[in-house]
């Protein structure tokens, strides 16, 4: 009885009155994590890129150099039964249209700088900007795919 | 069998039927929410790729707070499997990753509810965990860890708002369900 009386009282409170200090702590942890990841992302995006690749099922199926991306163009791609329209120009590229279920790739928008990436998981496609000869890790390996 | 034994067995059966019915109703409700939010063009208002309201999390939260962990787990699993018929296997994997991580995090935080934490805090953590689980599975499926830093930050920030929304919606349901339908001492 005591418990249900307590609950009845709490049920009458407006939502913000039921907030506890731990809620602010959780919000703070989430905000700090998001800001940390954003900082990592913006650092990666500030890197210049030499080309953009389109990867399907782990294989590079198309590559655009910075020069090619400078001239406007578009191309249709099919992957796992879904259809995509890729559009490029002014040194950047995007999924301009897709008939995949979630369209996350289209909503990602333009990519062009190093480290930026747009992915369509249902179609298994990744469009990503990369630097030629970018060192892998801290060792001396220098992998260039051309 | 003695009269007392029969009565106990009948009570146990009643409880099992009641539990099964309630779980099935919650699965149905979660499915309605999942379908409904597909028609809400939230991304047109807030342009964050992959953003969703997470309405089905209201059901998970209610099940977790008012029933048992296993009920909530069954509800998440059945919802995700039925939704796979509409969304496909790949999307099912994300939903599963997100749904299970959200459930686990909310279950761990459940003990703090009413003391140092409210349902809204649990819901915010659940929304964040859902996004983390979903993007982690996506990164793993496609083999691109960079997806975590590209897609996750805006989802975490908008998840705060959707977490508050779902927590605010779930709060009164949790309190009133406890008061009206399921007595506090009844573990179902």
mmCIF file of C-alpha atoms in Angstrom:
data_model
loop_
_atom_site.group_PDB
_atom_site.id
_atom_site.type_symbol
_atom_site.label_atom_id
_atom_site.label_comp_id
_atom_site.label_asym_id
_atom_site.label_seq_id
_atom_site.Cartn_x
_atom_site.Cartn_y
_atom_site.Cartn_z
ATOM 1 C CA UNK A 1 0.000 0.000 0.000
ATOM 2 C CA UNK A 2 2.807 2.315 0.904
ATOM 3 C CA UNK A 3 4.455 1.721 -2.477
ATOM 4 C CA UNK A 4 1.324 2.400 -4.484
ATOM 5 C CA UNK A 5 0.684 5.625 -2.533
ATOM 6 C CA UNK A 6 4.215 6.752 -3.398
ATOM 7 C CA UNK A 7 3.614 5.911 -7.043
ATOM 8 C CA UNK A 8 0.291 7.717 -7.090
ATOM 9 C CA UNK A 9 1.989 10.845 -5.773
ATOM 10 C CA UNK A 10 4.803 10.569 -8.320
ATOM 11 C CA UNK A 11 2.285 10.007 -11.123
ATOM 12 C CA UNK A 12 0.738 13.390 -10.355
ATOM 13 C CA UNK A 13 4.039 15.214 -10.794
ATOM 14 C CA UNK A 14 4.879 16.940 -14.089
ATOM 15 C CA UNK A 15 7.634 15.076 -15.971
ATOM 16 C CA UNK A 16 10.415 17.539 -15.174
ATOM 17 C CA UNK A 17 9.779 17.196 -11.423
ATOM 18 C CA UNK A 18 10.699 13.527 -11.583
ATOM 19 C CA UNK A 19 14.182 14.312 -12.940
ATOM 20 C CA UNK A 20 17.153 13.218 -10.806
ATOM 21 C CA UNK A 21 20.830 14.275 -10.757
ATOM 22 C CA UNK A 22 21.806 11.073 -12.581
ATOM 23 C CA UNK A 23 19.789 12.195 -15.612
ATOM 24 C CA UNK A 24 22.035 15.250 -16.018
ATOM 25 C CA UNK A 25 25.094 13.026 -15.611
ATOM 26 C CA UNK A 26 23.895 10.683 -18.364
ATOM 27 C CA UNK A 27 23.147 13.648 -20.665
ATOM 28 C CA UNK A 28 26.622 15.048 -19.947
ATOM 29 C CA UNK A 29 28.356 11.742 -20.748
ATOM 30 C CA UNK A 30 26.421 11.472 -24.036
ATOM 31 C CA UNK A 31 27.205 15.093 -25.001
ATOM 32 C CA UNK A 32 30.911 14.686 -24.202
ATOM 33 C CA UNK A 33 31.103 11.428 -26.175
ATOM 34 C CA UNK A 34 29.378 13.066 -29.153
ATOM 35 C CA UNK A 35 31.681 16.108 -28.998
ATOM 36 C CA UNK A 36 34.757 13.871 -28.789
ATOM 37 C CA UNK A 37 33.662 11.906 -31.861
ATOM 38 C CA UNK A 38 32.792 15.156 -33.672
ATOM 39 C CA UNK A 39 36.307 16.475 -32.983
ATOM 40 C CA UNK A 40 37.794 13.261 -34.405
ATOM 41 C CA UNK A 41 35.531 13.529 -37.428
ATOM 42 C CA UNK A 42 36.330 17.163 -38.151
ATOM 43 C CA UNK A 43 40.060 16.435 -37.836
ATOM 44 C CA UNK A 44 39.701 13.615 -40.359
ATOM 45 C CA UNK A 45 37.635 15.806 -42.686
ATOM 46 C CA UNK A 46 40.241 18.576 -42.728
ATOM 47 C CA UNK A 47 42.704 16.260 -44.403
ATOM 48 C CA UNK A 48 42.962 16.853 -48.149
ATOM 49 C CA UNK A 49 41.986 13.946 -50.388
ATOM 50 C CA UNK A 50 43.429 12.717 -53.670
ATOM 51 C CA UNK A 51 40.581 10.589 -54.876
ATOM 52 C CA UNK A 52 37.190 9.171 -54.006
ATOM 53 C CA UNK A 53 36.437 5.478 -54.300
ATOM 54 C CA UNK A 54 33.179 3.582 -54.523
ATOM 55 C CA UNK A 55 33.431 0.261 -52.710
ATOM 56 C CA UNK A 56 30.932 -2.551 -53.219
ATOM 57 C CA UNK A 57 31.185 -5.800 -51.242
ATOM 58 C CA UNK A 58 34.690 -4.805 -50.163
ATOM 59 C CA UNK A 59 35.933 -4.208 -53.731
ATOM 60 C CA UNK A 60 36.730 -0.819 -55.268
ATOM 61 C CA UNK A 61 34.444 -0.628 -58.304
ATOM 62 C CA UNK A 62 34.971 3.015 -59.298
ATOM 63 C CA UNK A 63 37.565 5.679 -58.608
ATOM 64 C CA UNK A 64 37.432 9.438 -59.194
ATOM 65 C CA UNK A 65 40.539 11.611 -59.075
ATOM 66 C CA UNK A 66 40.319 15.172 -57.751
ATOM 67 C CA UNK A 67 40.508 16.381 -61.366
ATOM 68 C CA UNK A 68 37.568 14.206 -62.458
ATOM 69 C CA UNK A 69 35.485 15.437 -59.551
ATOM 70 C CA UNK A 70 36.092 19.014 -60.690
ATOM 71 C CA UNK A 71 33.943 18.527 -63.793
ATOM 72 C CA UNK A 72 30.203 17.929 -63.250
ATOM 73 C CA UNK A 73 28.930 14.464 -64.015
ATOM 74 C CA UNK A 74 26.611 11.697 -62.910
ATOM 75 C CA UNK A 75 26.399 7.948 -63.089
ATOM 76 C CA UNK A 76 23.904 5.252 -62.198
ATOM 77 C CA UNK A 77 25.041 2.298 -60.107
ATOM 78 C CA UNK A 78 23.199 -0.883 -59.164
ATOM 79 C CA UNK A 79 24.022 -2.900 -56.056
ATOM 80 C CA UNK A 80 22.108 -5.788 -54.482
ATOM 81 C CA UNK A 81 19.082 -4.888 -56.605
ATOM 82 C CA UNK A 82 18.996 -1.234 -55.491
ATOM 83 C CA UNK A 83 19.642 1.664 -57.857
ATOM 84 C CA UNK A 84 21.725 4.718 -57.058
ATOM 85 C CA UNK A 85 22.459 7.970 -58.810
ATOM 86 C CA UNK A 86 25.901 9.413 -58.100
ATOM 87 C CA UNK A 87 26.456 13.084 -58.849
ATOM 88 C CA UNK A 88 29.750 14.987 -58.741
ATOM 89 C CA UNK A 89 31.280 18.357 -59.458
ATOM 90 C CA UNK A 90 33.306 21.154 -57.785
ATOM 91 C CA UNK A 91 35.590 18.561 -56.217
ATOM 92 C CA UNK A 92 32.875 16.682 -54.341
ATOM 93 C CA UNK A 93 30.474 13.780 -54.844
ATOM 94 C CA UNK A 94 27.230 12.493 -53.370
ATOM 95 C CA UNK A 95 24.504 9.903 -53.579
ATOM 96 C CA UNK A 96 21.951 12.137 -55.334
ATOM 97 C CA UNK A 97 19.216 9.506 -55.339
ATOM 98 C CA UNK A 98 18.584 5.915 -54.274
ATOM 99 C CA UNK A 99 15.729 3.466 -54.061
ATOM 100 C CA UNK A 100 17.170 1.677 -51.000
ATOM 101 C CA UNK A 101 14.874 1.451 -47.960
ATOM 102 C CA UNK A 102 16.447 3.981 -45.573
ATOM 103 C CA UNK A 103 18.184 6.503 -47.898
ATOM 104 C CA UNK A 104 20.801 7.268 -45.260
ATOM 105 C CA UNK A 105 23.376 7.485 -48.073
ATOM 106 C CA UNK A 106 21.419 10.260 -49.815
ATOM 107 C CA UNK A 107 20.915 12.199 -46.585
ATOM 108 C CA UNK A 108 24.642 12.050 -45.821
ATOM 109 C CA UNK A 109 25.127 14.692 -48.527
ATOM 110 C CA UNK A 110 28.334 15.738 -50.273
ATOM 111 C CA UNK A 111 31.705 14.236 -49.516
ATOM 112 C CA UNK A 112 35.062 15.269 -50.863
ATOM 113 C CA UNK A 113 37.561 15.990 -48.141
ATOM 114 C CA UNK A 114 39.794 13.257 -46.778
ATOM 115 C CA UNK A 115 38.174 11.043 -44.189
ATOM 116 C CA UNK A 116 34.619 11.803 -45.273
ATOM 117 C CA UNK A 117 32.429 8.837 -46.026
ATOM 118 C CA UNK A 118 28.887 7.997 -47.134
ATOM 119 C CA UNK A 119 27.559 4.480 -46.826
ATOM 120 C CA UNK A 120 24.505 2.541 -47.930
ATOM 121 C CA UNK A 121 24.275 -0.547 -45.790
ATOM 122 C CA UNK A 122 21.332 -2.248 -47.579
ATOM 123 C CA UNK A 123 23.206 -1.951 -50.894
ATOM 124 C CA UNK A 124 26.624 -2.654 -49.360
ATOM 125 C CA UNK A 125 28.081 0.512 -50.928
ATOM 126 C CA UNK A 126 30.662 2.884 -49.460
ATOM 127 C CA UNK A 127 31.725 6.140 -51.056
ATOM 128 C CA UNK A 128 34.847 7.480 -49.402
ATOM 129 C CA UNK A 129 37.487 10.113 -49.927
ATOM 130 C CA UNK A 130 41.061 8.951 -49.509
ATOM 131 C CA UNK A 131 44.581 10.250 -49.714
ATOM 132 C CA UNK A 132 47.018 8.556 -52.038
ATOM 133 C CA UNK A 133 49.952 7.062 -50.192
ATOM 134 C CA UNK A 134 48.419 7.665 -46.790
ATOM 135 C CA UNK A 135 50.694 5.897 -44.299
ATOM 136 C CA UNK A 136 49.001 3.019 -42.522
ATOM 137 C CA UNK A 137 49.433 3.269 -38.758
ATOM 138 C CA UNK A 138 52.848 4.388 -37.584
ATOM 139 C CA UNK A 139 54.993 1.978 -39.535
ATOM 140 C CA UNK A 140 56.805 2.701 -42.760
ATOM 141 C CA UNK A 141 54.326 1.003 -45.083
ATOM 142 C CA UNK A 142 53.143 3.232 -47.893
ATOM 143 C CA UNK A 143 50.296 1.628 -49.759
ATOM 144 C CA UNK A 144 49.149 3.308 -52.962
ATOM 145 C CA UNK A 145 46.355 1.783 -54.986
ATOM 146 C CA UNK A 146 46.048 3.162 -58.483
ATOM 147 C CA UNK B 1 -3.160 -34.000 -6.833
ATOM 148 C CA UNK B 2 -4.395 -32.212 -3.702
ATOM 149 C CA UNK B 3 -6.833 -29.328 -3.834
ATOM 150 C CA UNK B 4 -4.101 -26.936 -2.786
ATOM 151 C CA UNK B 5 -1.779 -28.263 -5.489
ATOM 152 C CA UNK B 6 -4.469 -27.874 -8.141
ATOM 153 C CA UNK B 7 -5.130 -24.312 -7.032
ATOM 154 C CA UNK B 8 -1.429 -23.460 -7.214
ATOM 155 C CA UNK B 9 -1.123 -25.057 -10.630
ATOM 156 C CA UNK B 10 -4.163 -23.154 -11.894
ATOM 157 C CA UNK B 11 -2.716 -19.917 -10.510
ATOM 158 C CA UNK B 12 0.615 -20.602 -12.203
ATOM 159 C CA UNK B 13 -1.190 -21.272 -15.486
ATOM 160 C CA UNK B 14 -3.188 -18.063 -15.122
ATOM 161 C CA UNK B 15 0.004 -16.135 -14.571
ATOM 162 C CA UNK B 16 1.670 -17.716 -17.596
ATOM 163 C CA UNK B 17 -1.318 -16.957 -19.812
ATOM 164 C CA UNK B 18 -1.470 -13.414 -18.478
ATOM 165 C CA UNK B 19 2.246 -12.927 -19.049
ATOM 166 C CA UNK B 20 2.066 -14.342 -22.581
ATOM 167 C CA UNK B 21 -0.949 -12.177 -23.448
ATOM 168 C CA UNK B 22 0.661 -9.050 -22.080
ATOM 169 C CA UNK B 23 3.937 -9.738 -23.908
ATOM 170 C CA UNK B 24 2.042 -10.382 -27.161
ATOM 171 C CA UNK B 25 0.112 -7.121 -26.754
ATOM 172 C CA UNK B 26 3.344 -5.228 -26.152
ATOM 173 C CA UNK B 27 4.943 -6.814 -29.237
ATOM 174 C CA UNK B 28 1.917 -5.711 -31.278
ATOM 175 C CA UNK B 29 2.203 -2.188 -29.859
ATOM 176 C CA UNK B 30 5.944 -2.053 -30.557
ATOM 177 C CA UNK B 31 5.297 -3.174 -34.148
ATOM 178 C CA UNK B 32 2.689 -0.443 -34.601
ATOM 179 C CA UNK B 33 5.196 2.116 -33.289
ATOM 180 C CA UNK B 34 7.962 0.790 -35.548
ATOM 181 C CA UNK B 35 5.680 0.969 -38.587
ATOM 182 C CA UNK B 36 4.300 4.373 -37.613
ATOM 183 C CA UNK B 37 7.680 6.024 -37.302
ATOM 184 C CA UNK B 38 8.610 4.922 -40.817
ATOM 185 C CA UNK B 39 5.959 7.370 -42.015
ATOM 186 C CA UNK B 40 7.181 10.280 -39.906
ATOM 187 C CA UNK B 41 9.598 12.259 -42.113
ATOM 188 C CA UNK B 42 11.672 13.430 -39.157
ATOM 189 C CA UNK B 43 14.825 13.700 -41.280
ATOM 190 C CA UNK B 44 13.181 16.434 -43.352
ATOM 191 C CA UNK B 45 12.932 18.599 -40.234
ATOM 192 C CA UNK B 46 16.208 17.543 -38.601
ATOM 193 C CA UNK B 47 18.630 16.523 -41.391
ATOM 194 C CA UNK B 48 20.504 13.795 -39.529
ATOM 195 C CA UNK B 49 21.032 10.593 -41.531
ATOM 196 C CA UNK B 50 19.417 7.608 -39.848
ATOM 197 C CA UNK B 51 17.454 9.674 -37.329
ATOM 198 C CA UNK B 52 14.348 8.020 -35.884
ATOM 199 C CA UNK B 53 12.061 8.803 -32.961
ATOM 200 C CA UNK B 54 12.604 5.388 -31.378
ATOM 201 C CA UNK B 55 8.965 5.015 -30.383
ATOM 202 C CA UNK B 56 9.340 1.241 -29.978
ATOM 203 C CA UNK B 57 11.710 2.022 -27.115
ATOM 204 C CA UNK B 58 8.688 3.206 -25.112
ATOM 205 C CA UNK B 59 7.442 -0.388 -25.144
ATOM 206 C CA UNK B 60 10.863 -1.822 -24.231
ATOM 207 C CA UNK B 61 11.103 0.640 -21.364
ATOM 208 C CA UNK B 62 7.617 -0.163 -20.066
ATOM 209 C CA UNK B 63 8.273 -3.916 -20.313
ATOM 210 C CA UNK B 64 11.610 -3.560 -18.542
ATOM 211 C CA UNK B 65 10.253 -1.427 -15.719
ATOM 212 C CA UNK B 66 6.982 -3.263 -15.136
ATOM 213 C CA UNK B 67 7.696 -6.831 -16.220
ATOM 214 C CA UNK B 68 10.935 -8.763 -16.178
ATOM 215 C CA UNK B 69 14.127 -8.603 -18.221
ATOM 216 C CA UNK B 70 13.162 -11.760 -20.134
ATOM 217 C CA UNK B 71 9.803 -10.279 -21.158
ATOM 218 C CA UNK B 72 11.524 -7.168 -22.505
ATOM 219 C CA UNK B 73 14.119 -9.320 -24.300
ATOM 220 C CA UNK B 74 11.415 -11.484 -25.907
ATOM 221 C CA UNK B 75 9.487 -8.386 -26.992
ATOM 222 C CA UNK B 76 12.589 -6.833 -28.626
ATOM 223 C CA UNK B 77 13.555 -10.092 -30.380
ATOM 224 C CA UNK B 78 10.072 -10.835 -31.728
ATOM 225 C CA UNK B 79 9.560 -7.215 -32.884
ATOM 226 C CA UNK B 80 12.903 -7.150 -34.701
ATOM 227 C CA UNK B 81 12.273 -10.529 -36.357
ATOM 228 C CA UNK B 82 8.794 -9.572 -37.573
ATOM 229 C CA UNK B 83 10.053 -6.191 -38.829
ATOM 230 C CA UNK B 84 12.758 -8.049 -40.796
ATOM 231 C CA UNK B 85 10.029 -9.199 -43.182
ATOM 232 C CA UNK B 86 9.610 -5.551 -44.171
ATOM 233 C CA UNK B 87 13.107 -4.160 -43.813
ATOM 234 C CA UNK B 88 15.353 -7.056 -44.842
ATOM 235 C CA UNK B 89 18.058 -8.995 -43.053
ATOM 236 C CA UNK B 90 20.748 -6.273 -43.040
ATOM 237 C CA UNK B 91 18.482 -3.702 -41.424
ATOM 238 C CA UNK B 92 17.355 -6.401 -38.996
ATOM 239 C CA UNK B 93 20.962 -6.803 -37.853
ATOM 240 C CA UNK B 94 21.180 -3.076 -36.988
ATOM 241 C CA UNK B 95 17.869 -3.130 -35.171
ATOM 242 C CA UNK B 96 19.017 -6.182 -33.260
ATOM 243 C CA UNK B 97 22.361 -4.597 -32.322
ATOM 244 C CA UNK B 98 20.688 -1.358 -31.288
ATOM 245 C CA UNK B 99 17.740 -2.995 -29.542
ATOM 246 C CA UNK B 100 19.820 -5.449 -27.509
ATOM 247 C CA UNK B 101 22.423 -2.880 -26.420
ATOM 248 C CA UNK B 102 19.664 -0.413 -25.448
ATOM 249 C CA UNK B 103 17.917 -3.132 -23.449
ATOM 250 C CA UNK B 104 21.117 -4.122 -21.663
ATOM 251 C CA UNK B 105 22.039 -0.543 -20.744
ATOM 252 C CA UNK B 106 18.511 0.307 -19.560
ATOM 253 C CA UNK B 107 18.373 -2.907 -17.525
ATOM 254 C CA UNK B 108 21.670 -2.022 -15.811
ATOM 255 C CA UNK B 109 20.410 1.468 -14.989
ATOM 256 C CA UNK B 110 16.972 0.267 -13.864
ATOM 257 C CA UNK B 111 18.071 -0.163 -10.236
ATOM 258 C CA UNK B 112 18.781 3.561 -9.973
ATOM 259 C CA UNK B 113 15.269 4.587 -11.022
ATOM 260 C CA UNK B 114 13.549 6.736 -8.430
ATOM 261 C CA UNK B 115 16.778 7.166 -6.445
ATOM 262 C CA UNK B 116 19.445 8.920 -8.470
ATOM 263 C CA UNK B 117 17.882 8.442 -11.880
ATOM 264 C CA UNK B 118 14.478 8.896 -13.520
ATOM 265 C CA UNK B 119 12.849 7.029 -16.399
ATOM 266 C CA UNK B 120 13.894 9.928 -18.651
ATOM 267 C CA UNK B 121 17.585 9.372 -17.839
ATOM 268 C CA UNK B 122 17.202 5.645 -18.505
ATOM 269 C CA UNK B 123 15.462 6.433 -21.780
ATOM 270 C CA UNK B 124 18.221 8.872 -22.853
ATOM 271 C CA UNK B 125 20.866 6.232 -22.111
ATOM 272 C CA UNK B 126 18.757 3.667 -24.003
ATOM 273 C CA UNK B 127 18.507 5.939 -27.053
ATOM 274 C CA UNK B 128 22.284 6.528 -27.025
ATOM 275 C CA UNK B 129 22.955 2.798 -26.615
ATOM 276 C CA UNK B 130 20.550 2.029 -29.452
ATOM 277 C CA UNK B 131 22.414 4.406 -31.769
ATOM 278 C CA UNK B 132 25.815 3.074 -30.701
ATOM 279 C CA UNK B 133 24.697 -0.537 -31.227
ATOM 280 C CA UNK B 134 23.171 0.233 -34.588
ATOM 281 C CA UNK B 135 26.153 2.165 -35.994
ATOM 282 C CA UNK B 136 28.607 -0.382 -34.536
ATOM 283 C CA UNK B 137 26.811 -3.214 -36.353
ATOM 284 C CA UNK B 138 26.718 -1.106 -39.546
ATOM 285 C CA UNK B 139 30.476 -0.426 -39.264
ATOM 286 C CA UNK B 140 31.138 -4.097 -38.706
ATOM 287 C CA UNK B 141 28.909 -5.273 -41.582
ATOM 288 C CA UNK B 142 30.499 -2.870 -44.041
ATOM 289 C CA UNK B 143 34.011 -3.053 -42.557
ATOM 290 C CA UNK B 144 34.350 0.719 -42.097
ATOM 291 C CA UNK B 145 35.045 1.909 -38.527
ATOM 292 C CA UNK B 146 34.918 5.498 -39.855
ATOM 293 C CA UNK B 147 31.121 5.230 -39.861
ATOM 294 C CA UNK B 148 31.285 5.546 -36.067
ATOM 295 C CA UNK B 149 32.751 9.052 -36.184
ATOM 296 C CA UNK B 150 30.677 10.150 -39.172
ATOM 297 C CA UNK B 151 27.184 8.994 -38.288
ATOM 298 C CA UNK B 152 27.253 8.564 -34.516
ATOM 299 C CA UNK B 153 27.826 12.124 -33.127
ATOM 300 C CA UNK B 154 24.674 13.738 -34.596
ATOM 301 C CA UNK B 155 22.649 10.643 -33.696
ATOM 302 C CA UNK B 156 23.882 10.788 -30.086
ATOM 303 C CA UNK B 157 22.936 14.459 -29.782
ATOM 304 C CA UNK B 158 19.492 14.091 -31.364
ATOM 305 C CA UNK B 159 19.044 10.902 -29.311
ATOM 306 C CA UNK B 160 19.030 13.077 -26.192
ATOM 307 C CA UNK B 161 15.876 14.792 -27.437
ATOM 308 C CA UNK B 162 14.191 11.595 -28.625
ATOM 309 C CA UNK B 163 15.209 9.894 -25.361
ATOM 310 C CA UNK B 164 13.523 12.656 -23.346
ATOM 311 C CA UNK B 165 10.450 12.318 -25.562
ATOM 312 C CA UNK B 166 10.138 8.537 -25.223
ATOM 313 C CA UNK B 167 11.007 8.659 -21.515
ATOM 314 C CA UNK B 168 8.335 11.306 -20.951
ATOM 315 C CA UNK B 169 5.803 9.170 -22.823
ATOM 316 C CA UNK B 170 6.796 5.973 -21.012
ATOM 317 C CA UNK B 171 6.840 7.504 -17.500
ATOM 318 C CA UNK B 172 3.059 7.848 -16.932
ATOM 319 C CA UNK B 173 2.417 4.454 -18.596
ATOM 320 C CA UNK B 174 4.900 2.777 -16.247
ATOM 321 C CA UNK B 175 3.380 4.429 -13.186
ATOM 322 C CA UNK B 176 -0.239 3.796 -14.147
ATOM 323 C CA UNK B 177 0.355 0.242 -15.372
ATOM 324 C CA UNK B 178 1.908 -0.504 -11.994
ATOM 325 C CA UNK B 179 -0.987 1.043 -10.167
ATOM 326 C CA UNK B 180 -3.903 -0.324 -12.160
ATOM 327 C CA UNK B 181 -3.022 -3.655 -13.706
ATOM 328 C CA UNK B 182 -0.037 -5.262 -12.100
ATOM 329 C CA UNK B 183 0.208 -5.199 -8.329
ATOM 330 C CA UNK B 184 3.681 -4.326 -7.061
ATOM 331 C CA UNK B 185 4.223 -7.691 -5.399
ATOM 332 C CA UNK B 186 3.084 -9.677 -8.422
ATOM 333 C CA UNK B 187 6.135 -10.825 -10.392
ATOM 334 C CA UNK B 188 3.846 -12.217 -13.140
#
